Amino acid sequence: MAVPTKNIPAPDLVPVRRALLSVFDKTGLVDFAKALAAAGVELVSTGGTAKAIAGAGLAVRDVSDLTGFPEIMDGRVKTLHPSVHGALLGIRDDAEHVKAMHDHHIEPIDLVVCNLYPFEEVRRSGAGYASIVENIDIGGPAMIRASAKNHAYVAIVTDPADYASLINALEMNLGSLSLDFRKMLAAKAFARTATYDAAISGWFAEALEIEHPTWRAFGGRLDQVMRYGENPHQGAGFYLSGDKRPGVATARQLQGKQLSYNNINDTDAAFELVGEFDPARSAAIAIIKHANPCGVAEGETLKAAYAKALACDPVSAFGGIVAMNRVLDAEAAEEIVKTFTEVLIAPEATDEAAAIVAAKKNLRLLVTGGLPDPRAAGTTVKSVAGGLLVQSRDNAVVDDLELKVVTKRAPTPAELADLKFAFRVAKHVKSNAIVYAKDGATVGIGAGQMSRVDSSRIAARKALDAAEAAGLAEPLTKGSVVASDAFFPFADGLLSAIEAGATAVIQPGGSMRDDDVIAAADKHGIAMVFTGVRHFRH
């Protein structure tokens, strides 16, 4: 049944005479409480918040004075009472509401300051089930939502970052807050509780192994407003989900101007790719442009890996993103800054390397403290008109797959190593993806084509261009191996790779014409292995 509307207009300015403060995060609390008290606001509080305020020498009423009921059940029940919620939800210009408040001795509350138990942080800490449940706040969200609903008369502050603006607004309006300001606070409050509940519901789905819950919510906190999105006519903002996976969202930016929308998208792609390479085995570099790799390589050092990666497509590398799987050292930094680069991202950087990069004032340097785990479970989300596509992260790793040799000739140990390398890279190339590799480096990449044979030809063409630029007699695809992110539907794509000089192939298999493709490989004496796993990336 619909709730009747009384159409009582909200007043513009509402004086703040009484405030209820109940916060877990006590950042700036005492100074804020002092400013409220100085403005003549009566302070009401709960538990540890009240102790902190009283400890600063301020007069504060305990919420139990309002309710006539003590906090019980380890503080689980303290503000869930009509004397609190009536004080928040009462419509001050409605005669019936005013009478009810008078009859039940309910004193109005004009301002609520509340932030929540740190559910998200406790969840990420690896705490046990009971501890996580205990950090699900109930009274806090109830007060926040009640205050936000009744923003016509009540102001709700959920973020210590808003303390200063609220005090300023009080001073500007001689102890009152405007309706526009209350609306702004209410909107932020509802967004906060929505994000909080999204974290809780997501955790429950994960804990209960519910892959596709009936209702799905996602939340994030604004980290930065950007100049624009993919293009200058598009607005954009960067929101943090709270996931601590090492990457661009959790990195420290040591220097350089603000990251753009495209920078963040490309840097994420670069670091996820380089995370496929174990730093204990070898150094690795990935150079990314428009979310696709234009060169990837392993080497004994980052400098050596960078040189090999750059050689794959030195033209496209201009203005790209460079990601590495080891600490950025001075030797590598000196080499990388010779080519115009937008962003460097690494687990860490030496002081010497950071100083070298600092000479390029617009070059961004990000350090993450670690590498993303390519095997870790996770969720990816993509918006479509009217909905969201949600899927588990592609966490298949070639080292864990059972490779099946399907040709008469098996790959040599060197070919097998390069095949695994190429398949790691192909996982991070837009489909249809073809990757040629040789000696632990990409030597030709074809990405994002509607036809797999076109990707194969583009990759070979790129290799020819790179050979000409390097003054080589022939492209490095001669004697290389090739990886395909999905099966070859016909033999033509394979034949194109063979023509480019590939001697071994890795692909998922599973085509109706696998036998034809295998026969073509055998006819040309090349080795082929099936992975059984596809790596489409759209």
XYZ file of C-alpha atoms in Angstrom:
538
model
C 0.000 0.000 0.000
C 1.350 3.421 -0.921
C 2.334 5.767 1.885
C 0.112 8.903 1.847
C 1.894 12.124 0.942
C 1.155 15.216 3.017
C 2.947 17.619 0.667
C 4.460 19.669 3.468
C 7.147 21.897 1.934
C 10.627 21.533 3.375
C 12.056 24.651 4.985
C 15.170 26.133 3.447
C 17.132 26.907 6.605
C 16.922 24.603 9.625
C 18.749 25.574 12.824
C 21.015 22.934 14.347
C 20.402 22.806 18.078
C 21.085 19.158 18.913
C 23.513 16.693 17.310
C 23.901 12.953 17.794
C 27.450 11.716 17.206
C 28.207 7.984 16.916
C 31.302 7.145 14.892
C 33.768 4.281 14.544
C 36.317 6.369 12.647
C 37.155 9.158 15.075
C 39.354 11.109 12.663
C 38.791 14.810 13.352
C 36.016 14.036 15.850
C 37.216 16.116 18.796
C 37.880 19.265 16.753
C 34.527 18.871 15.032
C 32.717 18.406 18.360
C 34.457 21.495 19.730
C 33.304 23.541 16.738
C 29.721 22.305 17.180
C 29.781 23.113 20.891
C 31.152 26.562 20.128
C 28.209 27.061 17.777
C 25.830 26.321 20.669
C 24.914 22.800 19.553
C 24.007 20.290 22.268
C 26.032 17.095 21.882
C 24.519 13.643 22.367
C 26.676 10.578 21.861
C 27.232 6.865 22.391
C 29.902 4.594 23.860
C 33.447 5.287 22.758
C 32.430 8.415 20.860
C 30.992 9.928 24.034
C 34.154 9.056 25.960
C 36.333 10.757 23.334
C 34.205 13.907 23.418
C 34.033 14.006 27.210
C 37.772 13.373 27.378
C 38.277 16.632 25.502
C 36.437 18.465 28.267
C 33.190 18.945 26.341
C 29.700 18.531 27.764
C 28.011 15.514 26.195
C 24.789 13.648 26.962
C 24.758 9.888 26.705
C 22.129 8.561 24.326
C 20.678 6.554 27.215
C 19.548 9.891 28.695
C 17.276 10.273 25.663
C 16.048 6.694 25.544
C 15.842 5.971 29.257
C 17.387 2.628 28.377
C 21.015 1.515 28.729
C 23.203 0.148 25.960
C 22.861 -3.635 25.985
C 24.232 -6.729 24.257
C 27.792 -5.420 23.927
C 26.528 -2.241 22.331
C 24.491 -4.024 19.661
C 21.411 -2.193 20.937
C 21.793 1.474 21.861
C 20.229 3.763 19.237
C 17.488 1.402 17.996
C 14.802 3.153 20.032
C 11.753 5.374 19.302
C 13.318 8.243 21.215
C 16.139 8.258 18.667
C 14.314 7.360 15.481
C 11.304 9.469 16.354
C 13.694 12.364 16.853
C 15.122 11.734 13.392
C 11.982 10.915 11.408
C 9.520 13.367 12.877
C 8.193 15.974 10.435
C 8.527 19.189 12.384
C 5.753 20.990 10.475
C 3.231 18.169 10.801
C 0.889 18.706 13.773
C 0.361 14.969 14.310
C 4.114 14.289 14.346
C 4.741 17.193 16.686
C 2.035 15.941 19.068
C 3.474 12.410 19.015
C 6.935 13.744 19.816
C 5.494 15.858 22.670
C 3.360 13.034 24.086
C 6.299 10.613 24.113
C 8.875 13.139 25.297
C 10.908 12.864 22.086
C 13.445 15.650 21.666
C 14.239 16.477 18.010
C 17.730 15.799 16.648
C 18.861 18.150 13.899
C 22.235 16.676 12.990
C 23.531 13.098 12.957
C 27.230 12.330 12.607
C 27.728 8.638 11.961
C 30.212 6.385 10.223
C 30.073 2.625 10.242
C 31.804 -0.407 11.677
C 34.714 -1.220 9.330
C 33.098 -4.230 7.671
C 35.062 -3.853 4.437
C 38.425 -3.617 6.216
C 37.697 -6.553 8.528
C 36.590 -8.670 5.582
C 39.778 -7.918 3.682
C 41.915 -8.676 6.756
C 41.112 -12.385 6.552
C 39.226 -12.394 9.860
C 37.013 -15.335 10.745
C 33.324 -15.595 9.946
C 32.128 -14.533 13.430
C 34.366 -11.450 13.474
C 33.164 -10.378 10.057
C 29.513 -10.771 11.084
C 30.117 -8.770 14.268
C 31.345 -5.891 12.120
C 28.063 -5.639 10.235
C 26.676 -2.353 11.531
C 22.916 -2.218 12.176
C 22.178 0.845 14.285
C 24.460 3.052 12.197
C 22.815 2.397 8.811
C 19.390 2.684 10.436
C 20.196 6.147 11.793
C 21.859 7.220 8.567
C 18.898 6.181 6.420
C 16.355 7.698 8.805
C 18.214 11.019 8.845
C 18.718 11.005 5.092
C 15.051 10.275 4.447
C 14.059 13.187 6.684
C 16.639 15.544 5.192
C 13.904 18.186 5.125
C 14.751 18.689 8.808
C 17.844 16.623 9.611
C 21.425 16.798 8.325
C 23.431 13.565 8.130
C 27.249 13.459 7.980
C 28.876 10.122 7.142
C 32.350 11.253 6.125
C 34.917 13.112 8.264
C 35.937 14.903 5.070
C 32.648 16.832 5.310
C 33.220 18.186 8.839
C 34.890 21.386 7.696
C 32.261 22.192 5.062
C 29.470 21.650 7.585
C 31.032 23.984 10.146
C 31.562 26.542 7.397
C 27.908 26.217 6.329
C 26.765 26.696 9.935
C 28.836 29.853 10.222
C 27.599 31.202 6.889
C 23.957 30.628 7.877
C 24.211 31.741 11.518
C 23.721 28.278 13.026
C 21.446 26.796 10.338
C 21.930 24.506 7.349
C 20.322 25.021 3.947
C 18.038 22.524 2.232
C 20.471 22.142 -0.688
C 23.272 21.293 1.728
C 21.082 18.780 3.570
C 20.111 17.176 0.261
C 23.760 16.850 -0.714
C 24.572 15.148 2.591
C 21.548 12.848 2.277
C 22.534 11.741 -1.224
C 26.021 10.896 -0.021
C 24.589 9.036 2.978
C 22.362 6.782 0.877
C 25.287 6.062 -1.456
C 27.412 5.110 1.542
C 24.889 2.658 2.982
C 24.299 1.212 -0.492
C 28.029 0.575 -0.900
C 28.213 -0.893 2.599
C 25.324 -3.263 1.931
C 26.857 -4.202 -1.428
C 30.028 -5.275 0.377
C 28.039 -7.340 2.879
C 25.861 -9.038 0.271
C 28.912 -9.741 -1.894
C 30.702 -11.314 1.051
C 27.725 -13.530 1.860
C 27.522 -14.716 -1.751
C 31.235 -15.506 -1.675
C 31.108 -17.220 1.725
C 28.136 -19.349 0.680
C 29.606 -19.969 -2.788
C 26.553 -18.509 -4.524
C 27.911 -17.760 -7.975
C 24.867 -15.864 -9.230
C 22.822 -14.321 -6.389
C 19.330 -13.141 -7.289
C 20.229 -9.553 -6.448
C 23.718 -8.240 -7.170
C 25.134 -4.945 -5.964
C 28.461 -3.237 -6.576
C 29.831 -0.193 -4.836
C 32.828 2.084 -4.791
C 34.210 5.310 -3.364
C 35.183 8.204 -5.594
C 38.950 8.497 -5.813
C 39.223 11.197 -8.437
C 37.187 13.183 -10.914
C 38.942 13.124 -14.270
C 39.281 15.788 -16.895
C 37.321 13.538 -19.264
C 36.701 9.913 -20.213
C 37.859 8.023 -23.275
C 37.173 11.191 -25.283
C 37.083 14.867 -24.290
C 33.280 15.119 -24.568
C 32.784 12.319 -21.993
C 32.783 12.875 -18.240
C 34.579 10.351 -16.022
C 35.403 9.458 -12.442
C 37.543 6.755 -10.856
C 35.952 4.737 -8.053
C 37.723 2.338 -5.717
C 36.005 -0.932 -4.851
C 38.214 -1.638 -1.839
C 39.707 -4.775 -3.406
C 43.380 -4.876 -2.391
C 44.584 -6.679 -5.526
C 47.896 -5.007 -6.449
C 47.411 -2.735 -9.406
C 46.642 0.768 -10.539
C 43.823 1.259 -8.015
C 46.019 0.401 -5.020
C 49.299 1.857 -6.278
C 51.200 4.843 -4.888
C 51.922 7.446 -7.536
C 55.434 8.681 -6.879
C 55.393 11.395 -9.505
C 53.816 12.760 -12.638
C 50.518 14.390 -13.517
C 47.108 12.900 -12.776
C 46.258 9.667 -14.550
C 43.634 9.916 -17.258
C 40.772 7.495 -17.894
C 42.722 5.837 -20.703
C 45.913 5.764 -18.604
C 44.133 3.830 -15.857
C 42.521 1.400 -18.287
C 45.796 0.726 -20.084
C 47.893 0.544 -16.912
C 45.535 -2.028 -15.432
C 45.835 -4.129 -18.596
C 49.637 -3.848 -18.533
C 50.053 -4.858 -14.901
C 47.602 -7.749 -15.129
C 49.608 -9.066 -18.086
C 53.016 -8.745 -16.444
C 51.601 -10.443 -13.346
C 51.533 -13.667 -15.398
C 55.337 -13.812 -15.188
C 56.964 -15.111 -12.008
C 59.683 -12.634 -10.970
C 61.638 -15.478 -9.352
C 62.033 -17.070 -12.780
C 62.856 -14.035 -14.891
C 62.376 -10.325 -15.287
C 59.457 -9.389 -17.535
C 58.285 -6.249 -19.302
C 54.947 -5.516 -20.955
C 54.439 -2.461 -23.165
C 50.767 -1.626 -23.666
C 48.911 0.673 -26.030
C 45.119 0.968 -26.041
C 44.846 -2.001 -23.641
C 46.717 -4.302 -26.057
C 50.351 -5.350 -25.749
C 52.679 -4.079 -28.443
C 55.636 -5.911 -26.908
C 56.224 -8.382 -24.086
C 59.463 -10.098 -23.130
C 61.343 -11.974 -20.438
C 65.034 -11.453 -19.719
C 67.735 -11.813 -17.113
C 67.290 -8.135 -16.255
C 64.515 -5.603 -16.745
C 66.757 -3.699 -19.152
C 67.257 -6.789 -21.294
C 63.546 -7.616 -21.201
C 62.628 -4.056 -22.158
C 64.936 -4.074 -25.177
C 63.365 -7.300 -26.441
C 59.810 -6.056 -25.798
C 60.478 -2.737 -27.537
C 61.896 -4.485 -30.591
C 58.525 -6.159 -31.253
C 56.829 -2.888 -32.237
C 58.914 0.216 -31.494
C 56.505 2.501 -33.349
C 53.432 1.560 -31.302
C 55.407 1.694 -28.054
C 55.643 5.483 -28.368
C 53.320 6.974 -25.726
C 52.584 3.592 -24.212
C 52.463 2.072 -20.736
C 55.368 0.006 -19.404
C 54.757 -2.582 -16.688
C 57.375 -4.771 -15.022
C 57.351 -7.677 -12.598
C 60.411 -6.665 -10.571
C 61.681 -3.608 -8.734
C 62.465 -0.872 -11.242
C 66.217 -0.282 -11.157
C 68.319 2.576 -12.481
C 69.654 0.599 -15.444
C 66.159 -0.188 -16.705
C 64.854 3.315 -15.943
C 67.621 4.926 -18.009
C 66.665 2.774 -20.980
C 62.898 3.183 -20.687
C 62.902 6.995 -20.468
C 64.646 7.197 -23.846
C 61.247 6.475 -25.431
C 58.257 8.707 -24.688
C 56.161 6.776 -22.200
C 52.984 7.742 -20.343
C 53.132 5.499 -17.266
C 55.554 3.140 -15.538
C 54.140 0.618 -13.055
C 56.234 -1.738 -10.945
C 56.067 -3.538 -7.609
C 58.636 -1.030 -6.316
C 61.388 1.316 -7.526
C 64.863 2.090 -6.247
C 65.652 5.646 -5.226
C 68.063 5.904 -8.148
C 65.415 4.768 -10.620
C 62.842 7.164 -9.180
C 65.310 10.033 -9.562
C 65.895 9.163 -13.218
C 62.165 9.043 -13.898
C 61.680 12.340 -12.015
C 63.629 14.113 -14.739
C 60.595 13.486 -16.971
C 58.082 15.557 -15.014
C 54.979 14.314 -16.869
C 55.943 10.638 -16.726
C 53.869 8.884 -14.060
C 55.578 6.332 -11.836
C 53.374 3.939 -9.860
C 54.496 1.354 -7.316
C 52.132 -1.330 -6.072
C 53.958 -3.288 -3.385
C 53.324 -6.576 -5.175
C 52.010 -8.342 -8.260
C 48.448 -9.447 -9.020
C 47.970 -13.197 -8.634
C 46.886 -14.542 -12.045
C 45.366 -17.598 -10.357
C 43.246 -15.655 -7.859
C 39.487 -15.838 -8.130
C 37.619 -12.622 -8.718
C 34.795 -10.940 -10.580
C 34.705 -8.677 -13.603
C 31.777 -6.450 -14.544
C 30.816 -4.857 -17.848
C 27.851 -2.577 -18.408
C 25.447 -3.099 -21.297
C 22.238 -1.228 -22.077
C 19.858 -2.055 -19.246
C 22.134 -4.409 -17.381
C 25.458 -5.731 -16.207
C 27.473 -8.672 -17.462
C 29.178 -10.302 -14.480
C 31.681 -13.124 -14.771
C 34.498 -14.762 -12.877
C 37.995 -13.541 -13.689
C 39.919 -15.514 -16.306
C 42.366 -17.110 -13.870
C 43.480 -20.020 -16.023
C 47.285 -20.177 -16.172
C 49.068 -22.109 -18.894
C 51.503 -23.695 -16.425
C 48.533 -25.415 -14.772
C 47.028 -26.764 -18.000
C 47.464 -30.249 -19.369
C 48.926 -29.617 -22.800
C 48.150 -32.204 -25.465
C 50.467 -32.735 -28.449
C 48.187 -33.444 -31.428
C 50.719 -33.507 -34.275
C 53.228 -36.128 -35.359
C 56.042 -33.856 -34.216
C 56.226 -32.741 -30.601
C 57.636 -29.299 -29.789
C 61.236 -29.079 -28.710
C 61.913 -27.887 -25.129
C 62.770 -24.416 -26.485
C 59.604 -24.308 -28.567
C 57.515 -25.460 -25.616
C 58.890 -22.679 -23.430
C 58.048 -20.111 -26.095
C 54.608 -21.646 -26.658
C 53.764 -21.201 -22.978
C 55.126 -17.670 -23.081
C 53.033 -16.816 -26.150
C 49.865 -18.279 -24.635
C 50.358 -16.209 -21.465
C 50.467 -13.093 -23.613
C 47.557 -14.142 -25.859
C 45.352 -14.287 -22.754
C 45.737 -10.490 -22.523
C 45.319 -9.595 -26.204
C 41.923 -8.539 -27.549
C 40.237 -11.254 -29.592
C 40.821 -12.496 -32.168
C 44.376 -12.760 -30.878
C 47.499 -14.107 -32.542
C 50.895 -13.876 -30.843
C 54.237 -14.857 -32.370
C 57.069 -15.403 -29.880
C 60.736 -16.306 -30.024
C 63.347 -16.610 -27.279
C 60.985 -15.356 -24.583
C 59.759 -12.297 -26.458
C 56.847 -11.372 -28.664
C 57.888 -10.804 -32.263
C 54.460 -10.138 -33.770
C 51.005 -9.455 -32.291
C 47.661 -9.339 -34.089
C 44.727 -8.107 -32.013
C 41.029 -7.371 -32.157
C 40.240 -8.539 -35.674
C 36.965 -10.024 -36.828
C 38.868 -12.789 -38.627
C 41.594 -14.894 -37.048
C 43.451 -15.109 -40.340
C 43.526 -11.300 -40.459
C 45.068 -11.218 -36.963
C 47.691 -13.685 -38.134
C 48.516 -11.569 -41.182
C 48.622 -8.316 -39.190
C 50.999 -9.874 -36.666
C 53.264 -11.030 -39.493
C 53.130 -7.577 -41.097
C 54.060 -5.977 -37.781
C 57.050 -8.317 -37.591
C 58.172 -7.290 -41.084
C 57.944 -3.612 -40.113
C 59.931 -4.216 -36.923
C 62.614 -6.106 -38.893
C 62.952 -3.226 -41.346
C 63.227 -0.722 -38.500
C 65.956 -2.829 -36.885
C 67.803 -3.445 -40.152
C 67.303 -7.217 -39.972
C 67.491 -9.402 -43.043
C 64.291 -11.241 -42.139
C 61.497 -10.875 -39.566
C 61.850 -12.586 -36.203
C 58.747 -14.630 -36.942
C 61.064 -16.924 -38.897
C 61.641 -19.804 -36.490
C 59.106 -18.468 -33.993
C 56.111 -20.126 -32.358
C 52.548 -18.854 -32.488
C 49.682 -18.772 -29.989
C 46.002 -18.350 -30.752
C 43.549 -17.366 -28.014
C 40.854 -19.604 -29.555
C 40.752 -22.480 -31.998
C 41.481 -22.101 -35.701
C 38.081 -22.603 -37.375
C 39.855 -23.283 -40.664
C 43.389 -24.117 -41.666
C 43.884 -20.712 -43.327
C 44.915 -18.925 -40.145
C 47.437 -21.655 -39.370
C 48.777 -21.590 -42.924
C 49.278 -17.844 -42.624
C 51.310 -18.417 -39.455
C 53.369 -21.099 -41.152
C 54.007 -18.748 -44.059
C 55.271 -16.163 -41.547
C 57.801 -18.717 -40.313
C 56.200 -20.303 -37.242
C 57.444 -23.797 -36.378
C 55.058 -24.625 -33.518
C 51.531 -23.671 -32.514
C 49.564 -23.537 -29.263
C 45.800 -23.202 -29.361
C 42.760 -24.375 -27.364
C 41.443 -26.812 -29.953
C 37.780 -27.777 -30.122
C 36.901 -26.818 -33.692
C 34.752 -29.040 -35.886
C 37.677 -28.878 -38.306
C 40.455 -29.702 -35.840
C 41.410 -32.707 -37.957
C 41.915 -30.467 -41.005
C 44.043 -28.038 -39.004
C 46.139 -30.864 -37.529
C 46.612 -32.374 -41.003
C 47.844 -29.007 -42.296
C 50.314 -28.793 -39.425
C 51.585 -32.304 -40.075
C 51.913 -31.588 -43.795
C 54.276 -28.708 -43.008
C 56.147 -30.531 -40.253
C 55.225 -28.159 -37.437
C 54.322 -29.076 -33.868
C 50.953 -28.263 -32.349
C 49.628 -28.504 -28.816
C 46.077 -28.068 -27.545
C 45.393 -26.411 -24.205
C 41.670 -27.132 -23.879
C 41.205 -23.573 -22.538
C 40.119 -20.535 -24.522
C 41.135 -16.955 -23.679
C 38.633 -14.679 -25.445
C 39.002 -11.040 -24.367
C 36.529 -8.545 -25.794
